[in-house]
Short mmCIF file of C-alpha atoms and ligand atoms in Angstrom, two decimals:
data_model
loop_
_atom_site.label_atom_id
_atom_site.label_comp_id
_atom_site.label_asym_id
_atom_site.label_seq_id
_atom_site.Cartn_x
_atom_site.Cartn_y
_atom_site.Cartn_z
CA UNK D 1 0.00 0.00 0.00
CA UNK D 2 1.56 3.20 -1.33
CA UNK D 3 -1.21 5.54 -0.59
CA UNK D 4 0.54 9.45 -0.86
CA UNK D 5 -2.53 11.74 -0.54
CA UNK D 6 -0.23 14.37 -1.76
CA UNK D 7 -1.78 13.93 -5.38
CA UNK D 8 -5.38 14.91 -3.57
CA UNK D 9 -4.48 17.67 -1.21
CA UNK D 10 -6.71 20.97 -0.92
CA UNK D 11 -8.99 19.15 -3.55
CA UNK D 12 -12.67 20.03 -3.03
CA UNK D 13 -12.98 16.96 -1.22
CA UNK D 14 -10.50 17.52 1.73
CA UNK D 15 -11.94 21.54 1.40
CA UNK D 16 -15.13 19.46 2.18
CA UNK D 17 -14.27 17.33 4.95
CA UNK D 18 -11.79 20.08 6.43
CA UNK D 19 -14.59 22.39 6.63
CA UNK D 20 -16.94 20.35 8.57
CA UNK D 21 -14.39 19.03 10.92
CA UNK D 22 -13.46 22.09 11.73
CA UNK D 23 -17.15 23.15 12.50
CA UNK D 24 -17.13 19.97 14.72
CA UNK D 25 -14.44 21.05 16.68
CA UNK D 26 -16.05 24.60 16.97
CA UNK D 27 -19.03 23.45 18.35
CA UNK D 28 -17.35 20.91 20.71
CA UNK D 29 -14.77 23.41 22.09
CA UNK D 30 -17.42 25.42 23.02
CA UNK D 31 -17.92 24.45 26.56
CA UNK D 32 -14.67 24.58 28.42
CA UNK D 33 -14.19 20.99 29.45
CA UNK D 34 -11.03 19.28 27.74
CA UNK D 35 -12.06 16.63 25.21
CA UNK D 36 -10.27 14.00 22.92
CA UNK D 37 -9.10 14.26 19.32
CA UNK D 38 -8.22 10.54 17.22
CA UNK D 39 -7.54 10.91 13.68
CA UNK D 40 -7.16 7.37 12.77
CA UNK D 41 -5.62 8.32 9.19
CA UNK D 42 -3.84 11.75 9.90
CA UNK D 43 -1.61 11.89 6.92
CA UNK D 44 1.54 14.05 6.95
CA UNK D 45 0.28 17.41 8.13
CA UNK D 46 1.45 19.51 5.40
CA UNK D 47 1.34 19.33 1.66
CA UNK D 48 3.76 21.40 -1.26
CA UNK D 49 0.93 22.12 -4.12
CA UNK D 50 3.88 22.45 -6.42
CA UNK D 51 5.38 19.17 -5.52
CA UNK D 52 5.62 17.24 -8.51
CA UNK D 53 3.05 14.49 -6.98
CA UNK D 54 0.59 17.36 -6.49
CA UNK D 55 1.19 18.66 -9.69
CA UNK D 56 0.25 15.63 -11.27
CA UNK D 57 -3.72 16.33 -11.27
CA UNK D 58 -3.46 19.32 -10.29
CA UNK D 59 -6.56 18.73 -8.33
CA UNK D 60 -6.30 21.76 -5.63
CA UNK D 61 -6.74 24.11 -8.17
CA UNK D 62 -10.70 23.34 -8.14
CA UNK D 63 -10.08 22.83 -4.27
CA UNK D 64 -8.39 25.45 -1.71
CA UNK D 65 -7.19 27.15 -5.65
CA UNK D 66 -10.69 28.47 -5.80
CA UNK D 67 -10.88 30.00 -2.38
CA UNK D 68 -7.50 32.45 -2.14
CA UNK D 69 -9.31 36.15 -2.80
CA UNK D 70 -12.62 34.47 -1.21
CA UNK D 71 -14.75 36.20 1.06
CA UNK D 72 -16.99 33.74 2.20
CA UNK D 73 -20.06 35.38 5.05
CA UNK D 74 -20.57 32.40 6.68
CA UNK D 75 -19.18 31.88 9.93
CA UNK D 76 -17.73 28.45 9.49
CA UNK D 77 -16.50 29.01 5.87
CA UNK D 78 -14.31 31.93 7.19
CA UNK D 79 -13.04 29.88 10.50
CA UNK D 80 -11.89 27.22 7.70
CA UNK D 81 -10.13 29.77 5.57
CA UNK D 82 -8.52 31.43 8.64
CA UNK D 83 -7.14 28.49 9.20
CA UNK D 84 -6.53 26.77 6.04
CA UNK D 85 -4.26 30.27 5.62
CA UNK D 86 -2.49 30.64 9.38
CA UNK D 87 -1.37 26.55 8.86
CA UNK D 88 0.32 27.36 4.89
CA UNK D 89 2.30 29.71 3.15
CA UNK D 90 0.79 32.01 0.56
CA UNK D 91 1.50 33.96 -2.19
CA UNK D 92 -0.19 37.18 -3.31
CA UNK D 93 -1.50 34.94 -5.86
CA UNK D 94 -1.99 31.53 -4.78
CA UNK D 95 -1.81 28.99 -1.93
CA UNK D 96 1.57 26.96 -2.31
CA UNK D 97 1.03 24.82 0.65
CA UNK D 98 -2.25 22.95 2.32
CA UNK D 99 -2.34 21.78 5.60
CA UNK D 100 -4.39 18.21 6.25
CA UNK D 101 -6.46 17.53 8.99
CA UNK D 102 -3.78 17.45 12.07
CA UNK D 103 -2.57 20.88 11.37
CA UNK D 104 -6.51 22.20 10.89
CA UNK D 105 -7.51 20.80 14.01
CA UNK D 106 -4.96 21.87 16.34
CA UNK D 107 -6.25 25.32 15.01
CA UNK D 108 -8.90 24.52 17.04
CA UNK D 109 -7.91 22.49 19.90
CA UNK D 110 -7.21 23.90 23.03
CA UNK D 111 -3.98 23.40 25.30
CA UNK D 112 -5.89 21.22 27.63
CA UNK D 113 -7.25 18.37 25.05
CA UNK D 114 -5.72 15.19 23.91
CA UNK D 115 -4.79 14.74 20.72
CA UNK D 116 -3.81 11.32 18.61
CA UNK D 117 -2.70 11.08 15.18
CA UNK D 118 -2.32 7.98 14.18
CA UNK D 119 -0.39 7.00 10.78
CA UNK D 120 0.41 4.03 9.04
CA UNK D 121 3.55 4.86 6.73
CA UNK D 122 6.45 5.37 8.50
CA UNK D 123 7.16 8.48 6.28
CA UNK D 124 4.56 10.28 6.32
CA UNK D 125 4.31 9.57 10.44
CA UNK D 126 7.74 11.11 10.60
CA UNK D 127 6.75 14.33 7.96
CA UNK D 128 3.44 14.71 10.02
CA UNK D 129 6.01 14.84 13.63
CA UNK D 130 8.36 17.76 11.90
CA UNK D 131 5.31 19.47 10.29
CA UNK D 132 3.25 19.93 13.88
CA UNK D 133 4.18 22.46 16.22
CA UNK D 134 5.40 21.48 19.47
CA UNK D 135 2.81 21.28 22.12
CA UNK D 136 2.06 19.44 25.06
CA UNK D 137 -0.70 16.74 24.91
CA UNK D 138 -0.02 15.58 21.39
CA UNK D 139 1.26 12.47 20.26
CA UNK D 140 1.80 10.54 16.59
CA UNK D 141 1.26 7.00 16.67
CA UNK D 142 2.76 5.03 13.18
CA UNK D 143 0.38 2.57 12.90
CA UNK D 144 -3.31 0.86 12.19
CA UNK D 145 -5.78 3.95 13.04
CA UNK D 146 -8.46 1.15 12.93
CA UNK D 147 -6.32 -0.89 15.47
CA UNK D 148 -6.28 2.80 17.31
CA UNK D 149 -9.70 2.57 18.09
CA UNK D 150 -9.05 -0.13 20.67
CA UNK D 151 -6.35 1.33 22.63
CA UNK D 152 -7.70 4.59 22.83
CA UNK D 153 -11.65 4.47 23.39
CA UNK D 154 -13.76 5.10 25.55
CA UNK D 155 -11.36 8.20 26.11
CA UNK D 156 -10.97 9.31 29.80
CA UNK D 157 -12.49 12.90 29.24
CA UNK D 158 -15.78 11.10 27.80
CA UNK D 159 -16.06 14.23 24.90
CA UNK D 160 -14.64 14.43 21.64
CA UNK D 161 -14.23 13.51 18.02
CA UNK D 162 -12.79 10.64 16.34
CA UNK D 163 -11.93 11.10 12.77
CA UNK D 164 -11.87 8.25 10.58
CA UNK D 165 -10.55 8.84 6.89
CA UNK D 166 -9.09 6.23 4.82
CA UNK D 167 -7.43 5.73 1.68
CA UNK D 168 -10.27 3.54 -0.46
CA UNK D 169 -7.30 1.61 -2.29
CA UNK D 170 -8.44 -1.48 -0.72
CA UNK D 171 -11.88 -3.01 -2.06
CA UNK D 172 -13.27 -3.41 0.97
CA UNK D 173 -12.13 -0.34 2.79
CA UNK D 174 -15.98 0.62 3.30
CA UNK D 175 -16.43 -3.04 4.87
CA UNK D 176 -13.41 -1.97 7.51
CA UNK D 177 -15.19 1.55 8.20
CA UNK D 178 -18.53 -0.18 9.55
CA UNK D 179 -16.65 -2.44 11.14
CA UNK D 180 -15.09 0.44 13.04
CA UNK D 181 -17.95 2.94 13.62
CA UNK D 182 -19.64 -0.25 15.15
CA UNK D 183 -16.95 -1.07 17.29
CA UNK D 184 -16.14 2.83 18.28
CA UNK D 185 -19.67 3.48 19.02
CA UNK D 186 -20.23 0.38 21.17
CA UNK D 187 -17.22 1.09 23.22
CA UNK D 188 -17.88 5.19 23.05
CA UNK D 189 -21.37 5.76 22.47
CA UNK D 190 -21.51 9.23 23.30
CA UNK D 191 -18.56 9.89 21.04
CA UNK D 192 -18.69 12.14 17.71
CA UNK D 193 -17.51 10.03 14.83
CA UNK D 194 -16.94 11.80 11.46
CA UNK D 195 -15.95 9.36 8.57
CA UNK D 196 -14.81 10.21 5.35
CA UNK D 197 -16.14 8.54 1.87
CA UNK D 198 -15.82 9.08 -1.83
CA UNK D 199 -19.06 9.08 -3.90
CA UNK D 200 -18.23 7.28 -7.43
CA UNK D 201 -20.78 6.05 -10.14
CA UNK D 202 -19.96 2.31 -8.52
CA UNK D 203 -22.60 3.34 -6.08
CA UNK D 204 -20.43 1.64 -3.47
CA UNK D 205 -21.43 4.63 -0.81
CA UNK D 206 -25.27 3.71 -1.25
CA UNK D 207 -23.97 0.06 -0.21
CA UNK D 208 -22.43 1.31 2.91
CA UNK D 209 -25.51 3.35 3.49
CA UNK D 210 -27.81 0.58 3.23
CA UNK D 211 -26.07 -1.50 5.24
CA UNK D 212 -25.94 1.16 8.37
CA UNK D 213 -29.67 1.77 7.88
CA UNK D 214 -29.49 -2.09 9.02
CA UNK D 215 -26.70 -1.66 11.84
CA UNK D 216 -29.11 -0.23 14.62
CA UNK D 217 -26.98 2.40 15.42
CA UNK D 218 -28.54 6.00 15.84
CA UNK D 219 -27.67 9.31 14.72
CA UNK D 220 -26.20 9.30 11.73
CA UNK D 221 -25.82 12.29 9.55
CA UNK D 222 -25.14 12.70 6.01
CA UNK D 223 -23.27 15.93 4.99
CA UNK D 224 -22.67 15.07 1.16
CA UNK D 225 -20.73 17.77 -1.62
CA UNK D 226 -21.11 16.60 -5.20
CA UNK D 227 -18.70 18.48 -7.44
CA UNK D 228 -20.60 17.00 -10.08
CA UNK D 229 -23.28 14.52 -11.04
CA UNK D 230 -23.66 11.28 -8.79
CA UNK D 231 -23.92 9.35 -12.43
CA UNK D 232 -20.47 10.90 -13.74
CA UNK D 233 -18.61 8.21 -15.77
CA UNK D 234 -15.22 9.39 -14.52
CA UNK D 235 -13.00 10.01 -11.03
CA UNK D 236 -14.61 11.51 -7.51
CA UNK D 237 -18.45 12.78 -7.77
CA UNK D 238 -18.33 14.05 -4.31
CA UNK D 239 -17.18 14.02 -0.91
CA UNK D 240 -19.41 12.49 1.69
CA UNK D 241 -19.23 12.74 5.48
CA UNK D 242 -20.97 10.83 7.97
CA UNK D 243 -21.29 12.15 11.40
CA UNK D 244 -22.42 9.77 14.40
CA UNK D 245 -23.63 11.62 16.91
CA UNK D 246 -23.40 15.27 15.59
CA UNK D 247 -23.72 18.46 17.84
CA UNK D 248 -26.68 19.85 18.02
CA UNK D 249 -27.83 21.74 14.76
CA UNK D 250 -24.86 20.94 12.82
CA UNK D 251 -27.25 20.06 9.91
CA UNK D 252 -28.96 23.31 9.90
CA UNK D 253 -25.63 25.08 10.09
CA UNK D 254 -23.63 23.06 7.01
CA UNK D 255 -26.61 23.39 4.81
CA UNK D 256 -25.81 27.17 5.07
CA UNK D 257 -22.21 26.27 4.65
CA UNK D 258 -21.98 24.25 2.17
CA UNK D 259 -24.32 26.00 -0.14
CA UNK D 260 -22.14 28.96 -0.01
CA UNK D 261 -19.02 26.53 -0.73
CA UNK D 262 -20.83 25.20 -3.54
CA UNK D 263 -21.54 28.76 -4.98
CA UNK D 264 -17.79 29.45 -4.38
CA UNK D 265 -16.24 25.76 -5.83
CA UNK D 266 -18.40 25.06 -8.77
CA UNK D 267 -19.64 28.08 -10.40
CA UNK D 268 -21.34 26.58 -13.34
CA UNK D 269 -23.79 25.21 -10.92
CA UNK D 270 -23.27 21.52 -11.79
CA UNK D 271 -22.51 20.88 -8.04
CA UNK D 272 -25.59 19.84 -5.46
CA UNK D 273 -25.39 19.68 -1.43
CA UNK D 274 -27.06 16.77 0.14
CA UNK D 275 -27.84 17.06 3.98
CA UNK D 276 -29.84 13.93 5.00
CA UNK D 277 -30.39 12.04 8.53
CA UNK D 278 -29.59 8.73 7.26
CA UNK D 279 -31.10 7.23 10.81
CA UNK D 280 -32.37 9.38 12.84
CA UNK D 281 -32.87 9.81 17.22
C1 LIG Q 1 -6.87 10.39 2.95
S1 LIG Q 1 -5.30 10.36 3.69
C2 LIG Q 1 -5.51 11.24 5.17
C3 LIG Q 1 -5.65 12.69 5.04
C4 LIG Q 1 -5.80 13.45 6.33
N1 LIG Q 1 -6.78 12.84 7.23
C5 LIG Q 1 -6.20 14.86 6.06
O1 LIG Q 1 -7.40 15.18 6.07
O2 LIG Q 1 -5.31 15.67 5.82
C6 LIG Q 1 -5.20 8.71 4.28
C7 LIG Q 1 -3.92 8.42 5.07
O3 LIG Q 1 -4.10 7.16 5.73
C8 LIG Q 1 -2.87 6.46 5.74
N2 LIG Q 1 -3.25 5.06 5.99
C9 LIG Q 1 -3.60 4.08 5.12
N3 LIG Q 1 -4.01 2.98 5.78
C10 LIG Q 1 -3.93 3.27 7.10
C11 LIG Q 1 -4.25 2.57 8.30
N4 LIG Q 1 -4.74 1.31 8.28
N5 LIG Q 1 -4.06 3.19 9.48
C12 LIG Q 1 -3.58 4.45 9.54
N6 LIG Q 1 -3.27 5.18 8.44
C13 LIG Q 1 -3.45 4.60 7.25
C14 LIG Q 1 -2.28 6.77 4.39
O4 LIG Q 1 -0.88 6.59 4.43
C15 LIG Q 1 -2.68 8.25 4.22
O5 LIG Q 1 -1.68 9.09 4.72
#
C-alpha cells in the first residue's frame, strides 16, 4: 500500500471534509471541558501544491485554488479559511502549501485536550512529527488507526471527536469503516464520529448506506458535496461525510455552509449539497 494523498491535497474533497471538521471542533470546544481528538488516518500534516506528486492532477486548483481572494459570510467558511491560511504559506497569488487535517484541528484544539494522530507509513508519520508544532498533549502514533480505536476508546475525558478517513485503495475499505464505527460506538457511544467517503458512479457509498440503515446504530448524519453529477462516468463525484452523533444543529448550520461553498467551488452550478439524517434519534 503506497497511498501518498499528496496527489489529492486541498482538492474540493479535503476543502469538504476540512470544513466540517473544523465546525465539529467549533461546536465541541465550546464548553470549556477538555475533550479528545483521534484521527485514525492523519496523513503528513502539510502538503507542497507544487510538488511534482501534487502537480500531477493538479486537483487543488478546483479545491483550496478556488478559495484564495474568497470572502466567504458564513461563519464556518471563514473559521476554515482562517485556518486553512495561518497553517500554509501564501503567495499574493496563490496557496503553495495545504495543511491536512492534524494541522486544521490543532487550530482549534485547546492546550488542555488530547490529541492522537495515528499514521500508518512510517514516512509520512515522521513528515506529520516535523510538520506539527510542538505542544504538550499531542502524540503521533505510526500505525493501524483502525487498530487505534481499541487502545484509545472510551477516552478518559468522555467528549470528543474521532476522525476516521481512509485511503479507499483497498476493495473493501468501506467493509473496515462499519466495522469500526460499530466497534467505536459500542465502546464510546456518546462519542462524535466523522468518517470520510468518496461518492463514485460504482454506487459503493449507497452500499455502505444501506447497510448502516441495518446496523441499529442512531444518529447518523449525512453531509454530502457533489462536485458534479452522482452518475459521472469518470474520477470523484463528491465528498461524503458521515457524522455519528453530531452536535446539536450541525445540519442546519452546514446546509448554510456548504451551499455557499458550492456557490464558491463550482460556479457553473453543476454541483448539489445533500444534507440527510440517514437514521435518525
Ligand atoms: C486520505 S489520507 C488522510 C488525510 C488526512 N486525514 C487529512 O485530512 O489531511 C489517508 C492516510 O491514511 C494512511 N493510511 C492508510 N491505511 C492506514 C491505516 N490502516 N491506518 C492508519 N493510516 C493509514 C495513508 O498513508 C494516508 O496518509
Amino acid at each position: 500500500m503506497n497511498y501518498r494523498h499528496a496527489f489529492h491535497a486541498g482538492n474540493f474533497a479535503d476543502v469538504h471534509k476540512h470544513v466540517v471538521l473544523l465546525a465539529i471542533l467549533a461546536r465541541l470546544t465550546r464548553k470549556p471541558t477538555p475533550l479528545f481528538f483521534l484521527d485514525t488516518h492523519a496523513g503528513r500534516g502539510l502538503y507542497d501544491l507544487h510538488s511534482e506528486d501534487a502537480s500531477r492532477g493538479d486537483e487543488w486548483r478546483e479545491g483550496i485554488g478556488r478559495l484564495h481572494e474568497a470572502q466567504p459570510a458564513n461563519p464556518d467558511l471563514v473559521a476554515y479559511l482562517q485556518a486553512a491560511s495561518a497553517t500554509s504559506e501564501k503567495t499574493s497569488r496563490q496557496f503553495r502549501q495545504y495543511a491536512g487535517s492534524p494541522l486544521l484541528a490543532l487550530t482549534a484544539l485547546r492546550a488542555t485536550d488530547r490529541v492522537v494522530f495515528v499514521e500508518q507509513q512510517p514516512q509520512e508519520a515522521r513528515a506529520l512529527e516535523r510538520a506539527l508544532p510542538r505542544r504538550r498533549g499531542v502524540s503521533v502514533i505510526t500505525g493501524d488507526g483502525y487498530a487505534s480505536l481499541k487502545g484509545y476508546l472510551p477516552p478518559k475525558e468522555n467528549r470528543g471527536l474521532v476522525l476516521i478517513d481512509p485511503p479507499y485503495e483497498a476493495a473493501d475499505e468501506f467493509v473496515a469503516l462499519e466495522k469500526a464505527l460499530r466497534f467505536g460506538l459500542e465502546r464510546w457511544p456518546n462519542g462524535v464520529f466523522a468518517a470520510w467517503y468518496p461518492i463514485k458512479l460504482d454506487g459503493d457509498y449507497r452500499r455502505f448506506h444501506a447497510s448502516l440503515q441495518q446496523s441499529g446504530l442512531r444518529k447518523l448524519l449525512l453531509l454530502e458535496f457533489h462536485a458534479k453529477p452522482v452518475d459521472s462516468p469518470m474520477g470523484l463525484n463528491g465528498s461524503g461525510m458521515l457524522i455519528a452523533n453530531p452536535p446539536w444543529q450541525l445540519d442546519t448550520a452546514m446546509r448554510e455552509a456548504l451551499g455557499e461553498l458550492l456557490q464558491l467551488l463550482s460556479p457553473d452550478k453543476t454541483g448539489s449539497v445533500r444534507i440527510e439524517w440517514l437514521v435518525g434519534e
